[in-house]
């Protein structure tokens, strides 16, 4: 009986509970997309139970029930994730503990704990998403949680207006501190493994290319890359952002052996070039890079990075493959920025040839199929033409009668043959695939390159915006005297595709399947571009503010980063702020300025205090003068005169008395007179 | 003018021996057109003071002894039907005088108290739907026994506020008491007093009170005092603006009595216990002690 009574007493009031639930909902809402569904149900159940307890229809769950709940939750987590030390299960664990806390939410302490956890959980959101909408949502949830905290104080402060007001005020006051900490707090690398979200690999270029892949991409207007240049910007026809090289063809799919499982072995085990070292070992040319640029890549959930030919990157974790492309050590789960320098191909000496294994790889053709194409290739070869001439022949054929379209007729078993000799309609992947096939049939080492081509130059923010529909496939052939040379068969058919982009090359078909033809409304496109610029800014200034940038910024601010300077940098504003606050408090508490006679009289009092006679606050000047007379008879007459002058000046508003008081004080040095 | 005032003080001093400060306070109260409440034990000279004041100032004087069965009409007056003229005629009550001594005011019922207090505030009375002006000047000197005594009705705060000052006379000094013992008869002295001033002169004096200058420095001090009563945890209630004005006005009268054309902090301090004491008192706290502490705490020169 007594236990129930004490529990009743410690029960939280209704407002408090509702605030906590609101904060929890706000924090968990965006997490629900990552979290397993049963967790959502568990949360609802816990909240329901707690409300029932509040209405007195149910008891707080006993120890057995709690134990059961914990066991179930842990088992659920284990079954859902099957691994422990990754980020997602950890976040889920946090959410679970947050949820379970509800059923023992009894005292104010529990409430505070729950809300503190809410802050933490709100912060975990940024592990998954760092875009502006999520940042705004993060601010929103912090406001709600703080308001909930403020509401815990009791009845009046639980009113929404009051709680929000206080919360907003507190957070606004915290903004300067936040900015300061943003700049100076040391940036540590993530301590956790980046979530390997397999479900997100829906957009972007994949590890293989089969007919139809690029059609899918051409329907997406999402940004893929944002590229800023330090120095000259390449002309449109040079903007080939190479991502992947496909060498293996099975008759239908182009793929890269060893690149499929997301774990990359390139550049190490595979010797693309003779001499064992490959291109990596080659010293960088003395001639400077033609282009220096920074690429910000949207999360692609694959490790491939995009750059122009012959790239070099110093960004940590970026490696170079034997096929002259860049890749990251793990799949990109979030936006990633990397610096690239690209050398023009012809500035590098071509003293290396293709090794025999590489040659074999780049001449590989499936066992059978596409007989006509093979015959055509052999025929071209038999005519004794050089590699470049063969290429010219093939391109001439493309140029004569082929049509560039985003909606090609479906192809059958012998896709290359059908495309080359019957349908003759297709887009980049068809052209690249059949071109490479024919070249290989003619004995010229060739490969398919997938990536992006073109991009929209955003003049206002000076960056190149590459979208998913800029995805492109082209070919490279090996010329013994020049090395790998880019050949874009699509350019032979639809040069405007290369020059002006997909939108103008296939105006009628472009994004035809979109639900609403939004891209046709100029205003909306502009708005979209505007939004992209804002996003770019956001990423540039906030998200990509890593250790290097922090160092750079501090260096710019301080000249040199030393502990003293850093302490000065942090301490000086803090001390200045505190001093200002102190001064302000001092000034505001002092009240109106004392008039002149008062100040003069206080001077008299200070001098008297030095002799040992302190005026009491409530002692009138007259009384004080009499006391002076009593204690120091020699000072008496002077004190009397000063006092009467002061009284006249201060209370009779007599300006002459003020002058007199000044004069009298000039000659009044009690220390000298008294002794 | 100054001579007149000192003469008045001296005259009353002859009757009420050794109570110069209280006499001056009472005079200041009247000069500031306020009403006076004297709180003391029976036999301390309350009535004598009132009587002497009336005598010296040449005012018409009425005295009412308040009792518990008293009705408002007993103070204000009543209309009586006269058979000769066949009309109602108003018989003025004791309130129609220039100086009314309301003796032991807290012995009467609240109804009667409030009738008098209303007259004090409005300086007029309404009877049978007719408003009658009270004579000019009009003072009330009320006396009351200490609250603990039996058979008393407590004056509520709002009505205490109507009195500009509350003073108590206290026991006489040894010399004064010895003089009493030696046969100086206050009543005989009282009879010998002559008016020193007429009502015209009194009006002039009252007008002079308003001309006493209060400098900014002094108003600052007043403000600090008032703020102290409102902010200090000791005071249950702060001084109202009316209370603050009363303080200023009483201090002016005090300054005039001392022959000054401007106010000094001493003036404020002199009248402060009498003016603020009954306004600040609340259950369990004694206004007098509170005011004493306040005078010591609030700085005169600067905040």
Short mmCIF file of C-alpha atoms in Angstrom, two decimals, chain B residues 38-297:
data_model
loop_
_atom_site.label_atom_id
_atom_site.label_comp_id
_atom_site.label_asym_id
_atom_site.label_seq_id
_atom_site.Cartn_x
_atom_site.Cartn_y
_atom_site.Cartn_z
CA UNK B 38 -2.31 59.30 18.01
CA UNK B 39 -1.84 55.82 19.35
CA UNK B 40 -1.06 55.48 22.96
CA UNK B 41 -2.18 54.27 26.33
CA UNK B 42 -4.84 56.16 28.15
CA UNK B 43 -3.63 59.12 30.14
CA UNK B 44 -0.57 60.00 28.13
CA UNK B 45 -1.80 63.40 27.02
CA UNK B 46 -3.42 62.67 23.70
CA UNK B 47 -6.44 64.76 24.39
CA UNK B 48 -4.36 67.53 25.84
CA UNK B 49 -2.31 67.75 22.68
CA UNK B 50 -5.39 67.96 20.49
CA UNK B 51 -6.98 70.51 22.71
CA UNK B 52 -3.86 72.64 22.86
CA UNK B 53 -3.48 72.60 19.12
CA UNK B 54 -7.04 73.76 18.63
CA UNK B 55 -6.60 76.45 21.16
CA UNK B 56 -3.35 77.84 19.79
CA UNK B 57 -4.37 77.68 16.19
CA UNK B 58 -7.70 79.33 16.94
CA UNK B 59 -9.80 76.54 15.50
CA UNK B 60 -13.30 75.56 16.40
CA UNK B 61 -12.98 72.35 18.34
CA UNK B 62 -15.24 69.36 18.89
CA UNK B 63 -14.56 66.22 20.71
CA UNK B 64 -16.33 62.92 20.20
CA UNK B 65 -15.84 60.00 22.46
CA UNK B 66 -16.30 56.92 20.31
CA UNK B 67 -18.19 54.02 21.78
CA UNK B 68 -19.20 50.70 20.43
CA UNK B 69 -22.89 51.59 20.15
CA UNK B 70 -22.29 54.76 18.21
CA UNK B 71 -24.01 55.32 14.88
CA UNK B 72 -22.82 57.41 11.93
CA UNK B 73 -25.54 59.96 12.62
CA UNK B 74 -24.00 60.64 15.98
CA UNK B 75 -21.01 62.09 14.21
CA UNK B 76 -22.38 63.47 10.99
CA UNK B 77 -25.64 64.95 12.21
CA UNK B 78 -29.29 64.28 11.67
CA UNK B 79 -32.39 65.88 10.10
CA UNK B 80 -35.09 66.57 12.61
CA UNK B 81 -38.70 67.47 11.89
CA UNK B 82 -39.59 70.79 13.49
CA UNK B 83 -43.16 71.27 14.32
CA UNK B 84 -42.99 75.06 14.27
CA UNK B 85 -41.88 75.40 10.69
CA UNK B 86 -43.30 72.08 9.56
CA UNK B 87 -39.96 71.23 7.94
CA UNK B 88 -36.97 69.02 8.43
CA UNK B 89 -33.97 70.84 9.78
CA UNK B 90 -30.49 69.49 9.74
CA UNK B 91 -28.75 69.36 13.05
CA UNK B 92 -25.04 69.37 12.45
CA UNK B 93 -23.07 66.63 14.10
CA UNK B 94 -19.71 67.13 15.80
CA UNK B 95 -17.94 66.58 12.51
CA UNK B 96 -18.83 70.12 11.51
CA UNK B 97 -15.88 71.74 13.19
CA UNK B 98 -12.39 72.80 12.20
CA UNK B 99 -10.66 70.41 14.51
CA UNK B 100 -12.33 67.20 15.50
CA UNK B 101 -10.91 65.07 18.21
CA UNK B 102 -12.13 61.53 17.61
CA UNK B 103 -11.26 59.94 20.90
CA UNK B 104 -10.66 56.22 20.98
CA UNK B 105 -11.77 55.77 17.39
CA UNK B 106 -11.14 52.05 17.48
CA UNK B 107 -13.82 51.54 20.09
CA UNK B 108 -16.63 52.17 17.64
CA UNK B 109 -18.00 49.79 15.07
CA UNK B 110 -16.48 49.74 11.61
CA UNK B 111 -19.62 51.37 10.22
CA UNK B 112 -19.17 54.46 12.32
CA UNK B 113 -15.44 54.50 11.74
CA UNK B 114 -15.91 54.48 8.03
CA UNK B 115 -18.45 57.31 8.17
CA UNK B 116 -15.84 59.50 9.79
CA UNK B 117 -13.05 58.33 7.56
CA UNK B 118 -15.12 59.13 4.51
CA UNK B 119 -15.67 62.64 5.77
CA UNK B 120 -11.91 62.95 6.31
CA UNK B 121 -11.14 61.96 2.76
CA UNK B 122 -13.82 63.98 0.97
CA UNK B 123 -13.95 66.91 3.39
CA UNK B 124 -17.70 66.83 2.92
CA UNK B 125 -20.61 64.70 4.12
CA UNK B 126 -23.67 63.50 2.30
CA UNK B 127 -26.78 63.19 4.38
CA UNK B 128 -30.31 62.65 3.06
CA UNK B 129 -29.07 63.10 -0.45
CA UNK B 130 -27.58 66.49 0.29
CA UNK B 131 -23.90 67.20 0.21
CA UNK B 132 -22.62 69.49 2.90
CA UNK B 133 -19.16 71.00 2.90
CA UNK B 134 -17.16 70.73 6.07
CA UNK B 135 -15.52 73.87 7.39
CA UNK B 136 -12.11 74.86 6.11
CA UNK B 137 -9.55 73.99 7.46
CA UNK B 138 -10.71 70.61 8.66
CA UNK B 139 -8.54 68.38 10.76
CA UNK B 140 -9.19 65.16 12.49
CA UNK B 141 -7.06 64.10 15.36
CA UNK B 142 -8.01 60.56 16.20
CA UNK B 143 -6.69 58.67 19.13
CA UNK B 144 -6.68 55.00 19.59
CA UNK B 145 -5.64 52.62 22.26
CA UNK B 146 -3.04 50.04 21.47
CA UNK B 147 -4.60 47.26 19.50
CA UNK B 148 -4.14 44.63 22.12
CA UNK B 149 -6.55 46.32 24.48
CA UNK B 150 -9.97 44.79 24.87
CA UNK B 151 -13.06 46.12 23.20
CA UNK B 152 -11.39 47.50 20.13
CA UNK B 153 -12.08 47.16 16.43
CA UNK B 154 -9.01 47.16 14.33
CA UNK B 155 -8.73 49.94 11.77
CA UNK B 156 -8.13 48.29 8.42
CA UNK B 157 -5.09 49.25 6.36
CA UNK B 158 -7.10 51.19 3.82
CA UNK B 159 -8.42 53.40 6.59
CA UNK B 160 -5.11 53.74 8.35
CA UNK B 161 -3.88 55.09 5.04
CA UNK B 162 -6.24 58.08 5.42
CA UNK B 163 -4.13 59.36 8.28
CA UNK B 164 -1.08 61.28 7.18
CA UNK B 165 0.76 60.44 10.39
CA UNK B 166 0.54 58.12 13.25
CA UNK B 167 2.43 59.15 16.35
CA UNK B 168 2.61 58.00 19.87
CA UNK B 169 3.49 60.25 22.74
CA UNK B 170 5.20 57.90 25.08
CA UNK B 171 5.95 58.39 28.73
CA UNK B 172 7.03 61.86 29.75
CA UNK B 173 10.62 62.63 30.60
CA UNK B 174 11.71 62.67 34.19
CA UNK B 175 11.84 66.45 34.35
CA UNK B 176 8.40 66.76 32.80
CA UNK B 177 6.93 64.26 35.17
CA UNK B 178 8.58 65.99 38.14
CA UNK B 179 7.02 69.24 37.01
CA UNK B 180 3.67 67.53 36.89
CA UNK B 181 4.15 66.25 40.38
CA UNK B 182 5.12 69.68 41.53
CA UNK B 183 1.73 70.98 40.62
CA UNK B 184 1.91 72.35 37.14
CA UNK B 185 -1.64 71.78 36.02
CA UNK B 186 -1.96 71.21 32.28
CA UNK B 187 -5.60 72.08 32.28
CA UNK B 188 -4.96 75.44 33.86
CA UNK B 189 -2.21 76.06 31.33
CA UNK B 190 -4.55 75.09 28.55
CA UNK B 191 -7.09 77.65 29.62
CA UNK B 192 -4.48 80.35 29.48
CA UNK B 193 -3.46 79.67 25.88
CA UNK B 194 -4.38 82.27 23.32
CA UNK B 195 -4.71 81.77 19.59
CA UNK B 196 -1.46 82.68 17.86
CA UNK B 197 -2.89 82.62 14.40
CA UNK B 198 -6.23 82.85 12.65
CA UNK B 199 -7.56 80.58 9.95
CA UNK B 200 -6.35 82.96 7.23
CA UNK B 201 -2.84 82.77 8.59
CA UNK B 202 -3.09 79.02 8.79
CA UNK B 203 -4.12 78.83 5.16
CA UNK B 204 -1.10 80.96 4.23
CA UNK B 205 1.17 78.63 6.15
CA UNK B 206 -0.34 75.64 4.40
CA UNK B 207 0.29 77.31 1.08
CA UNK B 208 3.90 77.91 2.07
CA UNK B 209 4.38 74.20 2.67
CA UNK B 210 3.83 73.56 -1.01
CA UNK B 211 6.59 76.01 -1.90
CA UNK B 212 9.36 74.24 -0.03
CA UNK B 213 11.81 73.10 -2.71
CA UNK B 214 12.72 69.47 -3.17
CA UNK B 215 15.93 69.08 -5.19
CA UNK B 216 16.76 66.16 -7.47
CA UNK B 217 19.20 64.77 -4.98
CA UNK B 218 16.51 64.69 -2.35
CA UNK B 219 13.94 63.16 -4.67
CA UNK B 220 16.53 60.49 -5.48
CA UNK B 221 16.75 59.69 -1.81
CA UNK B 222 12.99 59.59 -1.50
CA UNK B 223 12.84 57.27 -4.47
CA UNK B 224 15.42 54.98 -2.93
CA UNK B 225 13.45 54.86 0.30
CA UNK B 226 10.26 54.02 -1.53
CA UNK B 227 11.98 51.41 -3.70
CA UNK B 228 13.44 49.85 -0.61
CA UNK B 229 10.00 49.32 0.89
CA UNK B 230 8.86 47.71 -2.33
CA UNK B 231 11.86 45.44 -2.84
CA UNK B 232 13.02 44.51 0.61
CA UNK B 233 11.82 41.12 1.75
CA UNK B 234 11.17 42.59 5.17
CA UNK B 235 8.26 44.68 3.97
CA UNK B 236 5.11 42.74 3.25
CA UNK B 237 3.68 45.70 1.37
CA UNK B 238 5.52 48.57 -0.25
CA UNK B 239 4.77 52.23 0.11
CA UNK B 240 2.03 53.31 -2.28
CA UNK B 241 2.44 56.40 -4.47
CA UNK B 242 0.01 58.14 -2.12
CA UNK B 243 2.18 57.12 0.79
CA UNK B 244 5.28 58.44 -0.99
CA UNK B 245 3.54 61.74 -1.73
CA UNK B 246 2.42 61.94 1.90
CA UNK B 247 6.00 61.45 2.97
CA UNK B 248 7.21 64.24 0.73
CA UNK B 249 4.46 66.59 1.82
CA UNK B 250 4.95 65.94 5.51
CA UNK B 251 8.69 66.45 5.11
CA UNK B 252 8.01 69.79 3.46
CA UNK B 253 5.88 70.87 6.40
CA UNK B 254 8.64 69.75 8.72
CA UNK B 255 11.18 71.79 6.77
CA UNK B 256 8.90 74.80 6.96
CA UNK B 257 8.57 74.44 10.70
CA UNK B 258 12.36 74.51 10.86
CA UNK B 259 12.50 77.58 8.72
CA UNK B 260 14.03 76.07 5.59
CA UNK B 261 13.05 76.85 2.05
CA UNK B 262 14.33 73.53 0.80
CA UNK B 263 14.17 69.96 1.95
CA UNK B 264 17.02 68.12 3.60
CA UNK B 265 17.35 64.40 4.13
CA UNK B 266 16.85 65.07 7.84
CA UNK B 267 13.35 66.27 7.10
CA UNK B 268 12.46 63.04 5.38
CA UNK B 269 14.00 61.03 8.16
CA UNK B 270 12.21 63.04 10.83
CA UNK B 271 8.74 62.36 9.48
CA UNK B 272 9.45 58.92 8.08
CA UNK B 273 8.51 56.84 11.15
CA UNK B 274 5.29 58.78 11.65
CA UNK B 275 4.27 58.72 8.00
CA UNK B 276 5.44 55.29 6.94
CA UNK B 277 5.12 53.28 10.12
CA UNK B 278 1.41 52.60 9.99
CA UNK B 279 1.47 52.14 6.24
CA UNK B 280 4.11 49.43 6.29
CA UNK B 281 2.92 47.49 9.28
CA UNK B 282 1.31 44.18 8.63
CA UNK B 283 0.44 41.16 10.69
CA UNK B 284 3.28 40.34 12.98
CA UNK B 285 5.66 43.09 11.92
CA UNK B 286 5.98 46.35 13.66
CA UNK B 287 6.12 49.25 11.27
CA UNK B 288 8.26 51.33 13.57
CA UNK B 289 11.18 48.91 13.75
CA UNK B 290 11.00 48.33 10.04
CA UNK B 291 11.30 52.02 9.35
CA UNK B 292 14.21 52.33 11.74
CA UNK B 293 16.12 49.61 9.93
CA UNK B 294 15.25 51.09 6.59
CA UNK B 295 16.63 54.48 7.60
CA UNK B 296 19.92 52.86 8.44
CA UNK B 297 20.11 50.80 5.30
#
